[in-house]
Each structure stands twice: as structure tokens, then as C-alpha cells.
Coordinates of C-alpha atoms and ligand atoms in Angstrom, one line a residue:
M1185 CA -24.1 4.0 6.8
L1186 CA -20.4 3.6 5.8
E1187 CA -19.0 5.4 2.8
L1188 CA -15.5 4.9 1.5
Y1189 CA -13.7 7.3 -0.8
H1190 CA -11.1 5.1 -2.4
N1191 CA -9.2 4.2 -5.6
H1192 CA -8.7 0.9 -7.4
M1193 CA -5.0 0.5 -7.0
S1194 CA -4.3 2.5 -3.8
V1195 CA -2.5 0.3 -1.3
C1196 CA -4.0 2.3 1.6
A1197 CA -7.5 2.0 0.3
A1198 CA -7.2 -1.7 -0.3
K1199 CA -6.2 -2.1 3.3
V1200 CA -9.6 -0.6 4.3
R1201 CA -11.6 -2.7 1.8
I1202 CA -10.0 -5.8 3.3
A1203 CA -10.9 -4.8 6.8
L1204 CA -14.5 -3.9 5.8
T1205 CA -14.8 -7.4 4.2
E1206 CA -13.3 -9.2 7.2
K1207 CA -15.8 -7.3 9.5
R1208 CA -18.6 -8.3 7.1
L1209 CA -19.7 -4.7 6.8
E1210 CA -21.9 -3.2 4.0
W1211 CA -20.4 0.0 2.5
K1212 CA -20.9 2.4 -0.3
G1213 CA -17.9 3.3 -2.4
H1214 CA -16.9 6.5 -4.1
L1215 CA -14.0 5.9 -6.6
L1216 CA -11.5 8.7 -7.1
N1217 CA -9.5 9.1 -10.2
L1218 CA -6.1 10.1 -8.8
I1219 CA -4.5 10.7 -12.1
G1220 CA -7.4 12.9 -13.1
G1221 CA -7.0 14.9 -9.9
D1222 CA -10.2 14.1 -8.1
Q1223 CA -8.3 14.2 -4.8
F1224 CA -7.8 18.0 -5.3
K1225 CA -11.5 18.9 -5.7
P1226 CA -12.6 21.3 -3.0
D1227 CA -15.4 19.1 -1.7
Y1228 CA -12.9 16.2 -1.2
I1229 CA -10.3 18.4 0.5
K1230 CA -13.0 19.3 3.0
L1231 CA -13.1 15.6 3.9
N1232 CA -9.4 14.9 3.6
P1233 CA -7.2 18.0 3.8
K1234 CA -4.1 16.1 2.7
S1235 CA -5.9 15.2 -0.5
V1236 CA -5.2 11.5 -0.4
V1237 CA -7.4 8.4 -0.3
P1238 CA -8.8 6.7 1.7
T1239 CA -11.5 8.6 3.7
L1240 CA -14.2 6.8 5.6
V1241 CA -17.5 8.6 6.4
H1242 CA -19.6 6.8 9.1
D1243 CA -22.9 8.6 9.3
D1244 CA -21.8 12.1 9.9
K1245 CA -18.3 11.3 11.1
V1246 CA -15.2 11.6 8.9
I1247 CA -12.2 9.4 9.5
V1248 CA -8.9 9.7 7.6
E1249 CA -5.6 7.8 7.6
S1250 CA -6.0 4.1 6.7
N1251 CA -4.4 2.8 9.9
V1252 CA -6.7 4.9 12.0
I1253 CA -9.7 3.9 9.9
I1254 CA -9.1 0.1 10.3
E1255 CA -8.7 0.5 14.1
Y1256 CA -11.9 2.7 14.1
L1257 CA -13.8 -0.1 12.3
D1258 CA -12.7 -2.6 15.0
D1259 CA -13.8 -0.2 17.8
A1260 CA -17.1 0.7 16.2
F1261 CA -18.0 -2.8 15.1
P1262 CA -16.3 -5.2 17.6
D1263 CA -17.6 -8.4 16.2
P1264 CA -15.7 -10.3 14.8
P1265 CA -12.6 -8.8 16.4
I1266 CA -9.5 -8.2 14.2
R1267 CA -7.1 -7.1 16.9
P1268 CA -5.0 -9.4 19.0
F1269 CA -6.4 -10.2 22.5
G1270 CA -3.1 -10.1 24.4
A1271 CA -1.5 -6.8 25.4
Y1272 CA 1.9 -7.8 24.0
D1273 CA 0.5 -9.0 20.6
R1274 CA -1.5 -5.8 20.4
A1275 CA 1.7 -3.8 20.9
C1276 CA 3.4 -5.8 18.2
M1277 CA 0.5 -5.1 15.9
R1278 CA 0.7 -1.3 16.6
L1279 CA 4.4 -1.3 16.0
L1280 CA 3.9 -2.9 12.6
L1281 CA 1.2 -0.4 11.7
K1282 CA 3.5 2.5 12.8
R1283 CA 6.3 1.1 10.6
L1284 CA 4.1 1.7 7.6
D1285 CA 3.6 5.3 8.5
D1286 CA 7.0 6.5 9.8
G1287 CA 7.2 9.4 7.3
S1288 CA 10.2 9.1 5.1
D1289 CA 11.4 6.1 7.1
G1290 CA 8.1 4.3 6.6
I1291 CA 7.3 1.4 4.4
H1292 CA 4.4 3.3 2.7
H1293 CA 6.9 5.9 1.6
D1294 CA 9.3 3.2 0.5
M1295 CA 6.6 1.4 -1.5
S1296 CA 5.7 4.7 -3.3
V1297 CA 9.3 5.3 -4.2
V1298 CA 9.7 1.7 -5.5
S1299 CA 6.4 1.9 -7.5
F1300 CA 7.2 5.2 -9.1
G1301 CA 10.9 4.3 -9.6
S1302 CA 10.1 1.0 -11.3
A1303 CA 6.9 1.9 -13.2
Y1304 CA 4.6 4.8 -12.5
R1305 CA 7.3 7.4 -13.4
E1306 CA 7.0 6.3 -17.1
Q1307 CA 3.4 7.6 -17.2
L1308 CA 4.5 11.1 -16.0
I1309 CA 7.4 11.1 -18.4
K1310 CA 5.1 10.1 -21.3
R1311 CA 2.9 13.1 -20.6
V1312 CA 5.7 15.7 -21.2
K1313 CA 7.4 16.6 -24.5
K1314 CA 10.8 17.6 -23.0
K1315 CA 12.5 16.4 -19.8
Q1316 CA 12.6 20.1 -18.6
E1317 CA 8.8 20.1 -18.4
L1318 CA 8.8 17.1 -16.0
D1319 CA 9.0 19.2 -12.8
A1320 CA 6.0 21.3 -13.9
E1321 CA 4.1 18.1 -14.6
I1322 CA 5.0 16.7 -11.1
D1323 CA 4.0 20.0 -9.5
K1324 CA 0.6 19.9 -11.2
S1325 CA -0.3 16.3 -10.6
M1326 CA 1.0 15.4 -7.2
N1327 CA 0.2 16.6 -3.7
A1328 CA 3.0 18.3 -1.7
T1329 CA 3.9 15.3 0.5
S1330 CA 4.1 12.8 -2.4
K1331 CA 6.0 15.3 -4.5
S1332 CA 8.7 15.9 -1.8
W1333 CA 9.2 12.1 -1.5
L1334 CA 9.2 11.2 -5.2
Q1335 CA 10.8 14.0 -7.2
Q1336 CA 14.3 12.4 -7.2
T1337 CA 12.9 9.0 -8.0
I1338 CA 10.8 10.2 -10.9
H1339 CA 13.8 11.9 -12.4
E1340 CA 16.3 9.1 -11.9
G1341 CA 14.3 5.9 -11.6
V1342 CA 16.0 2.8 -10.3
E1343 CA 19.4 4.7 -10.3
A1344 CA 18.1 7.2 -7.6
E1345 CA 19.7 6.9 -4.1
S1346 CA 16.1 7.1 -2.8
F1347 CA 15.2 4.0 -4.8
K1348 CA 18.1 2.0 -3.5
S1349 CA 17.4 2.9 0.1
A1350 CA 13.7 2.2 -0.3
I1351 CA 14.1 -1.3 -1.8
K1352 CA 16.7 -2.2 0.9
N1353 CA 14.2 -1.1 3.6
I1354 CA 11.6 -3.3 2.1
D1355 CA 14.0 -6.2 1.9
K1356 CA 14.8 -5.7 5.6
L1357 CA 11.1 -5.8 6.4
L1358 CA 10.8 -9.2 4.7
D1359 CA 13.7 -10.4 6.8
D1360 CA 11.9 -9.2 9.9
F1361 CA 8.6 -10.9 8.7
E1362 CA 10.5 -14.2 8.2
A1363 CA 11.8 -14.0 11.8
I1364 CA 8.4 -13.1 13.2
L1365 CA 6.6 -15.8 11.3
N1366 CA 9.1 -18.3 12.5
Q1367 CA 7.7 -17.6 16.0
S1368 CA 4.0 -17.1 15.3
T1369 CA 1.3 -18.0 12.8
W1370 CA 0.4 -14.5 11.9
L1371 CA 2.3 -11.2 12.2
A1372 CA 1.0 -10.2 15.6
G1373 CA 0.5 -13.5 17.4
P1374 CA -1.7 -16.6 16.9
D1375 CA -4.6 -14.9 15.2
Y1376 CA -5.0 -13.0 11.9
S1377 CA -5.1 -9.3 12.7
L1378 CA -4.9 -5.8 11.5
A1379 CA -1.2 -6.2 11.1
D1380 CA -1.7 -8.9 8.4
I1381 CA -4.5 -6.8 6.8
A1382 CA -2.3 -3.7 6.6
Y1383 CA 0.6 -5.5 4.8
T1384 CA -1.5 -7.6 2.3
S1385 CA -1.8 -4.8 -0.3
Y1386 CA 2.0 -4.0 0.0
M1387 CA 2.9 -7.6 -0.7
T1388 CA 0.4 -7.5 -3.6
R1389 CA 2.1 -4.4 -5.0
L1390 CA 5.5 -6.2 -4.9
E1391 CA 3.9 -9.2 -6.6
M1392 CA 2.4 -7.0 -9.3
L1393 CA 5.8 -5.5 -9.9
S1394 CA 7.0 -9.1 -10.5
Y1395 CA 9.3 -9.0 -7.4
Q1396 CA 8.3 -12.4 -6.0
R1397 CA 11.9 -13.4 -6.0
M1398 CA 12.3 -11.1 -3.0
W1399 CA 10.6 -13.8 -0.9
S1400 CA 11.2 -17.0 -2.8
E1401 CA 13.9 -18.0 -0.3
R1402 CA 11.8 -16.9 2.6
P1403 CA 9.5 -19.9 3.1
R1404 CA 7.6 -18.4 6.0
V1405 CA 6.8 -15.2 4.2
T1406 CA 5.8 -17.3 1.1
D1407 CA 3.5 -19.4 3.2
W1408 CA 2.0 -16.4 5.0
F1409 CA 1.3 -14.6 1.7
N1410 CA -0.4 -17.7 0.3
R1411 CA -2.6 -17.9 3.4
L1412 CA -3.6 -14.2 3.0
K1413 CA -4.5 -14.9 -0.7
Q1414 CA -6.8 -17.8 0.2
R1415 CA -9.0 -15.6 2.4
P1416 CA -12.2 -14.3 0.7
S1417 CA -11.2 -10.8 1.6
Y1418 CA -8.3 -11.0 -0.8
E1419 CA -10.7 -11.5 -3.7
L1420 CA -13.2 -8.9 -2.4
G1421 CA -10.7 -6.3 -1.2
I1422 CA -8.0 -6.5 -3.8
L1423 CA -8.5 -8.7 -6.9
R1424 CA -11.9 -7.5 -7.8
W1425 CA -10.6 -3.9 -8.0
V1426 CA -7.5 -4.4 -10.0
D1427 CA -7.3 -2.2 -13.0
P1428 CA -5.6 -4.4 -15.8
A1429 CA -4.0 -1.3 -17.5
Y1430 CA -2.3 -0.4 -14.2
Q1431 CA -1.4 -4.0 -13.5
K1432 CA 0.4 -4.0 -16.9
V1433 CA 2.2 -0.8 -16.2
L1434 CA 3.5 -2.2 -12.8
N1435 CA 4.3 -5.6 -14.3
D1436 CA 6.2 -4.3 -17.4
G1437 CA 8.0 -1.6 -15.3
G1438 CA 9.0 -4.1 -12.6
K1439 CA 10.4 -6.6 -15.2
R1440 CA 12.5 -3.8 -16.7
A1441 CA 13.7 -2.7 -13.3
W1442 CA 14.5 -6.2 -11.9
P1443 CA 18.1 -6.5 -13.2
Q1444 CA 19.1 -3.3 -11.4
L1445 CA 17.1 -4.1 -8.4
S1446 CA 18.7 -7.6 -8.1
K1447 CA 22.1 -5.9 -8.2
I1448 CA 21.1 -3.6 -5.3
L1449 CA 19.9 -6.6 -3.3
R1450 CA 22.4 -9.1 -4.6
V1451 CA 19.8 -11.7 -5.2
Ligands
GSH2178 N1 -1.0 7.9 5.5 C1 -2.0 7.9 4.5 C2 -1.4 7.8 3.1 C3 -2.5 8.0 2.1 C4 -1.9 8.0 0.7 O1 -0.7 8.3 0.5 N2 -2.7 7.7 -0.3 C5 -2.3 7.7 -1.7 C6 -2.8 6.4 -2.4 S1 -2.1 4.9 -1.5 C7 -2.9 8.8 -2.4 O2 -4.1 9.1 -2.2 N3 -2.2 9.5 -3.3 C8 -2.7 10.5 -4.1 C9 -1.7 11.6 -4.3 O3 -0.6 11.5 -3.7 O4 -2.0 12.6 -5.0 C10 -3.0 6.8 4.8 O5 -2.6 5.7 5.3 O6 -4.2 6.9 4.6

């Protein structure tokens, strides 16, 4: 029995839903309301001490960290395989997974900064009466790791230095993808793999923010993302779960942020 603790809009949780779909596995879901603080409930912290989603429970075993979970799924259920066969391609896949998770240098961090700086910060600001109450609200509603990354961005939005450096890192990632996809069909060699799965939801987040112009002049990235969207796992792992209210927050916020963002990127 596979159980997934997840959230509609979480990029890390979407990654696991796509992997489960590609592996054709049955699973039972438990949706957490992250704004409502479900991740801080004592029973959940017992499963995931960092109070983040996703968490996978396989029979009596608990697995955390989305990159670890997707590799676990491929180890526990080898057929069909979703890791490259060659040692070098597998190393490329691992490097790309690591690039998501490199702490404050990681793409996951950058995408959180960009999402909050462009859009999600508005929701926190709306909840307080005065700007001075914002730190208390951040303190109450976010876990320690997210808070340390996001405080400056929540205060300053697209003007924050943290925002500028995050969007530049993401732009550099897209450059690297364009070069990789010039050499191979998928991100880690000739076959679709965990590397492609891991980045699908991050591309989708950029698209929901209306930032498609970041890759409109990168034809290989454009083609790769279109191929990802044609897979049934895109519908089942991502689209089916989209919360329209959140999609609107991202879409509206991204459109407002674009003029400043395009100045930073000079596009
Ligand atoms: N490295 C972790 C990151 C997990 C993470 O940051 N999850 C976010 C959603 S994508 C979360 O649960 N945030 C809730 C919070 O920060 O309170 C993973 O890959 O599983």
C-alpha cells in the first residue's frame, strides 16, 4: 500500500505524483492544507520532521524528500524503469536532481523565491493590517527553513536582491537545458527519466506565472516542455490537481511582476 501526503500546488508533491503515474502505481492520497498549517500538526511532524510535503508511506516505511522518494519508487518497483541505463546518463540525472536541492543555491529555493516574490507574498500581506505585523505573520505561518529563505522576498517582492539572483539562476538553468537538449532527446540521455519528471512541475510553475517568454527563444526547451505536456502523467500528476484560485494568484502576480523581471533578464 502506497500513501502520499501531498498538496495540490506543491512542486515537490507534483513530482512524486508524476513518478507514481509513470510507474502505473495505485496510491492513496492525503491532501494537506499548507496555508491552514496541516504540515505543523504533531502527527504529521512524526512522519516529516521538517514539516513539508511530500511524504510517502509504503506499508510501514516512511520516505521523505521528493528526490529520494522518486528514486525509491524506481528501486522498489523497477518496471517500467525511469532511470537512465548508462552510468554516465545516470550521473547526469543525479546531478540535475542535486541542482534542485542545493540549499540556498538550489533551483527549488529559487523557485520558492520567485513564486513568493511575484505572487504568494500578496496573500500574506493581505492577512495583516499593518506592514509591521508581517514578520509575526511570516513567523506563524512558515517553517524555519522557508522563512529564512523568503523573509526578504516577502518584504521587498521583485525589488529584493534575493529575487534578482533567483530569477537569474533559473534563466541560467534554461540556458543549460537548451544546451543539453541540443545533444540529447531528454535531459539525461535518449530516454525520458527522473530528471525530466523532476523539472516538469518547475516548468509548469513558471508557465502559471505567465513567464513563458523565458523560453520562447529557446526552441529545444519549448519542444521538450511540449513533449512533457503530451504525456498522460502531465494530466494525472499536475493538471488534475490545479487549484484555480491559486492558479489565478500566480497568473495575476506574474503578469504584474513581468515588466521588472524582464528588466532584470533584459528580455
Ligand atoms: N527538499 C524537500 C522540499 C519540500 C518543500 O519545500 N515542500 C514545500 C512545498 S513544495 C512545503 O511543504 N512547504 C510548506 C512550508 O514551507 O510550510 C523535498 O524535495 O521534498
